[in-house]
Short mmCIF file of C-alpha atoms in Angstrom, two decimals:
data_model
loop_
_atom_site.label_atom_id
_atom_site.label_comp_id
_atom_site.label_asym_id
_atom_site.label_seq_id
_atom_site.Cartn_x
_atom_site.Cartn_y
_atom_site.Cartn_z
CA MET A 1 -4.19 -24.62 -5.11
CA ASN A 2 -1.00 -24.91 -3.04
CA ALA A 3 0.12 -22.40 -0.34
CA PRO A 4 1.23 -19.40 -2.35
CA THR A 5 4.91 -19.56 -1.55
CA ARG A 6 7.59 -18.75 -3.89
CA ARG A 7 7.57 -22.66 -4.77
CA ALA A 8 3.74 -22.19 -5.69
CA ALA A 9 4.42 -19.31 -7.85
CA PHE A 10 6.32 -21.73 -10.14
CA GLY A 11 2.96 -23.33 -10.72
CA VAL A 12 1.41 -20.13 -11.25
CA LEU A 13 3.86 -19.34 -13.62
CA ALA A 14 3.65 -22.67 -15.27
CA GLY A 15 0.39 -21.38 -17.15
CA VAL A 16 1.75 -17.83 -17.91
CA PRO A 17 3.68 -17.39 -21.27
CA ALA A 18 7.51 -17.50 -21.10
CA LEU A 19 8.72 -14.42 -18.90
CA SER A 20 12.18 -12.57 -19.02
CA LEU A 21 14.13 -12.82 -15.89
CA PRO A 22 12.92 -9.11 -14.83
CA ALA A 23 9.37 -10.11 -15.00
CA PHE A 24 9.73 -13.43 -13.33
CA ALA A 25 11.56 -11.71 -10.51
CA ALA A 26 8.44 -9.07 -10.36
CA VAL A 27 6.21 -12.11 -10.15
CA LEU A 28 8.25 -13.78 -6.88
CA ASP A 29 8.17 -10.22 -5.27
CA ASP A 30 4.42 -9.46 -5.71
CA PRO A 31 3.17 -8.88 -2.30
CA VAL A 32 0.17 -10.71 -2.54
CA TYR A 33 1.99 -14.02 -2.28
CA ALA A 34 3.16 -13.29 1.34
CA ALA A 35 -0.58 -12.30 2.27
CA MET A 36 -1.81 -15.25 0.62
CA GLU A 37 0.68 -17.42 2.50
CA ARG A 38 -0.25 -15.75 6.28
CA HIS A 39 -3.97 -16.25 5.28
CA ARG A 40 -3.43 -19.81 4.45
CA GLN A 41 -1.55 -20.76 7.49
CA ALA A 42 -4.02 -19.01 9.72
CA TYR A 43 -7.02 -20.78 7.69
CA ASP A 44 -5.00 -23.98 7.84
CA THR A 45 -4.57 -23.37 11.88
CA LEU A 46 -8.37 -22.61 11.99
CA MET A 47 -9.30 -25.87 10.11
CA ASP A 48 -7.16 -27.82 12.30
CA ALA A 49 -8.68 -26.16 15.37
CA TRP A 50 -12.26 -26.72 14.04
CA ALA A 51 -11.66 -30.60 13.46
CA GLN A 52 -10.52 -30.94 17.01
CA THR A 53 -13.15 -29.11 18.40
CA ARG A 54 -16.14 -29.49 16.17
CA GLY A 55 -16.02 -25.82 15.56
CA GLY A 56 -15.57 -25.05 19.17
CA LEU A 57 -18.46 -26.96 20.35
CA ASP A 58 -16.50 -29.47 22.26
CA LEU A 59 -15.06 -26.71 24.37
CA GLU A 60 -15.97 -26.07 28.04
CA ASP A 61 -13.04 -24.28 29.45
CA GLU A 62 -13.15 -20.59 29.17
CA ALA A 63 -9.12 -20.62 28.25
CA ASP A 64 -9.84 -22.99 25.48
CA LYS A 65 -12.62 -21.01 24.12
CA ARG A 66 -10.54 -18.02 24.25
CA LYS A 67 -7.92 -19.84 22.28
CA TRP A 68 -10.32 -21.10 19.51
CA TYR A 69 -11.71 -17.29 19.45
CA ASP A 70 -8.30 -16.13 18.88
CA VAL A 71 -7.55 -18.58 16.24
CA GLY A 72 -10.60 -17.56 14.35
CA THR A 73 -9.82 -13.74 14.66
CA ALA A 74 -6.42 -14.33 13.24
CA GLU A 75 -7.93 -16.01 10.24
CA GLU A 76 -10.28 -13.01 9.74
CA ASP A 77 -7.79 -10.59 10.16
CA THR A 78 -5.32 -12.40 7.92
CA PHE A 79 -8.14 -12.40 5.06
CA LYS A 80 -8.97 -8.96 5.28
CA ALA A 81 -5.28 -7.91 5.16
CA LEU A 82 -4.97 -10.08 2.01
CA LEU A 83 -8.04 -8.43 0.21
CA THR A 84 -5.92 -4.89 1.01
CA ILE A 85 -3.19 -5.92 -0.71
CA ARG A 86 -3.05 -4.93 -4.52
CA PRO A 87 -1.17 -7.46 -6.74
CA THR A 88 1.54 -5.95 -8.69
CA THR A 89 1.60 -8.67 -11.11
CA LYS A 90 -1.08 -10.44 -13.41
CA ALA A 91 0.20 -13.90 -11.97
CA GLY A 92 -0.14 -12.73 -8.59
CA ALA A 93 -3.64 -11.25 -9.24
CA ILE A 94 -4.63 -14.54 -10.86
CA ALA A 95 -3.37 -16.54 -7.79
CA CYS A 96 -5.25 -14.24 -5.52
CA VAL A 97 -8.52 -14.77 -7.24
CA GLU A 98 -7.86 -18.64 -7.22
CA HIS A 99 -6.88 -18.25 -3.41
CA VAL A 100 -10.20 -16.67 -2.37
CA ALA A 101 -12.25 -19.08 -4.61
CA ASP A 102 -10.61 -22.01 -3.29
CA ILE A 103 -10.91 -21.06 0.35
CA GLY A 104 -14.70 -20.56 0.08
CA LEU A 105 -14.61 -17.80 2.14
CA VAL A 106 -17.37 -15.95 -0.30
CA THR A 107 -20.88 -16.53 -0.99
CA ASP A 108 -21.92 -18.86 -3.73
CA GLU A 109 -22.54 -16.42 -6.04
CA LEU A 110 -19.17 -14.45 -5.46
CA GLY A 111 -17.65 -17.87 -5.60
CA ALA A 112 -19.23 -18.79 -8.85
CA TRP A 113 -18.22 -15.36 -10.17
CA LEU A 114 -14.72 -15.61 -9.39
CA VAL A 115 -14.45 -19.12 -11.12
CA MET A 116 -15.90 -17.43 -14.18
CA LEU A 117 -13.51 -14.76 -14.09
CA LEU A 118 -10.51 -17.22 -13.92
CA GLY A 119 -11.99 -18.86 -16.70
CA SER A 120 -12.43 -15.56 -18.78
CA PRO A 121 -10.04 -14.20 -21.48
CA LEU A 122 -8.90 -11.68 -18.81
CA VAL A 123 -6.85 -14.13 -17.22
CA ALA A 124 -5.75 -15.92 -20.52
#
């Protein structure tokens, strides 16, 4: 899934039946999109740091270790914050479930359940 920005909202909306202008505006104003964007940015930063340091294993300098810790903590904090945001639209709820399933920060069992949920009539 693309980063959950306003641009990505258009992609989510492609699978949603035609919306009126007020409904479309409500989707774009759904706070879950901003929370997903914050998390996606923190996650991307963490993955870049992981690739450069083999998950912090290549770090010997204490300042670099602290930066690694801070990057990981920022990702965890934005993920926890995301999980406290209640989507205000069906499209936002679906996008959030897709984001969580896509990032892979869940157990295999929960990930499989999220994928099943996305294929259920609840999101049709």
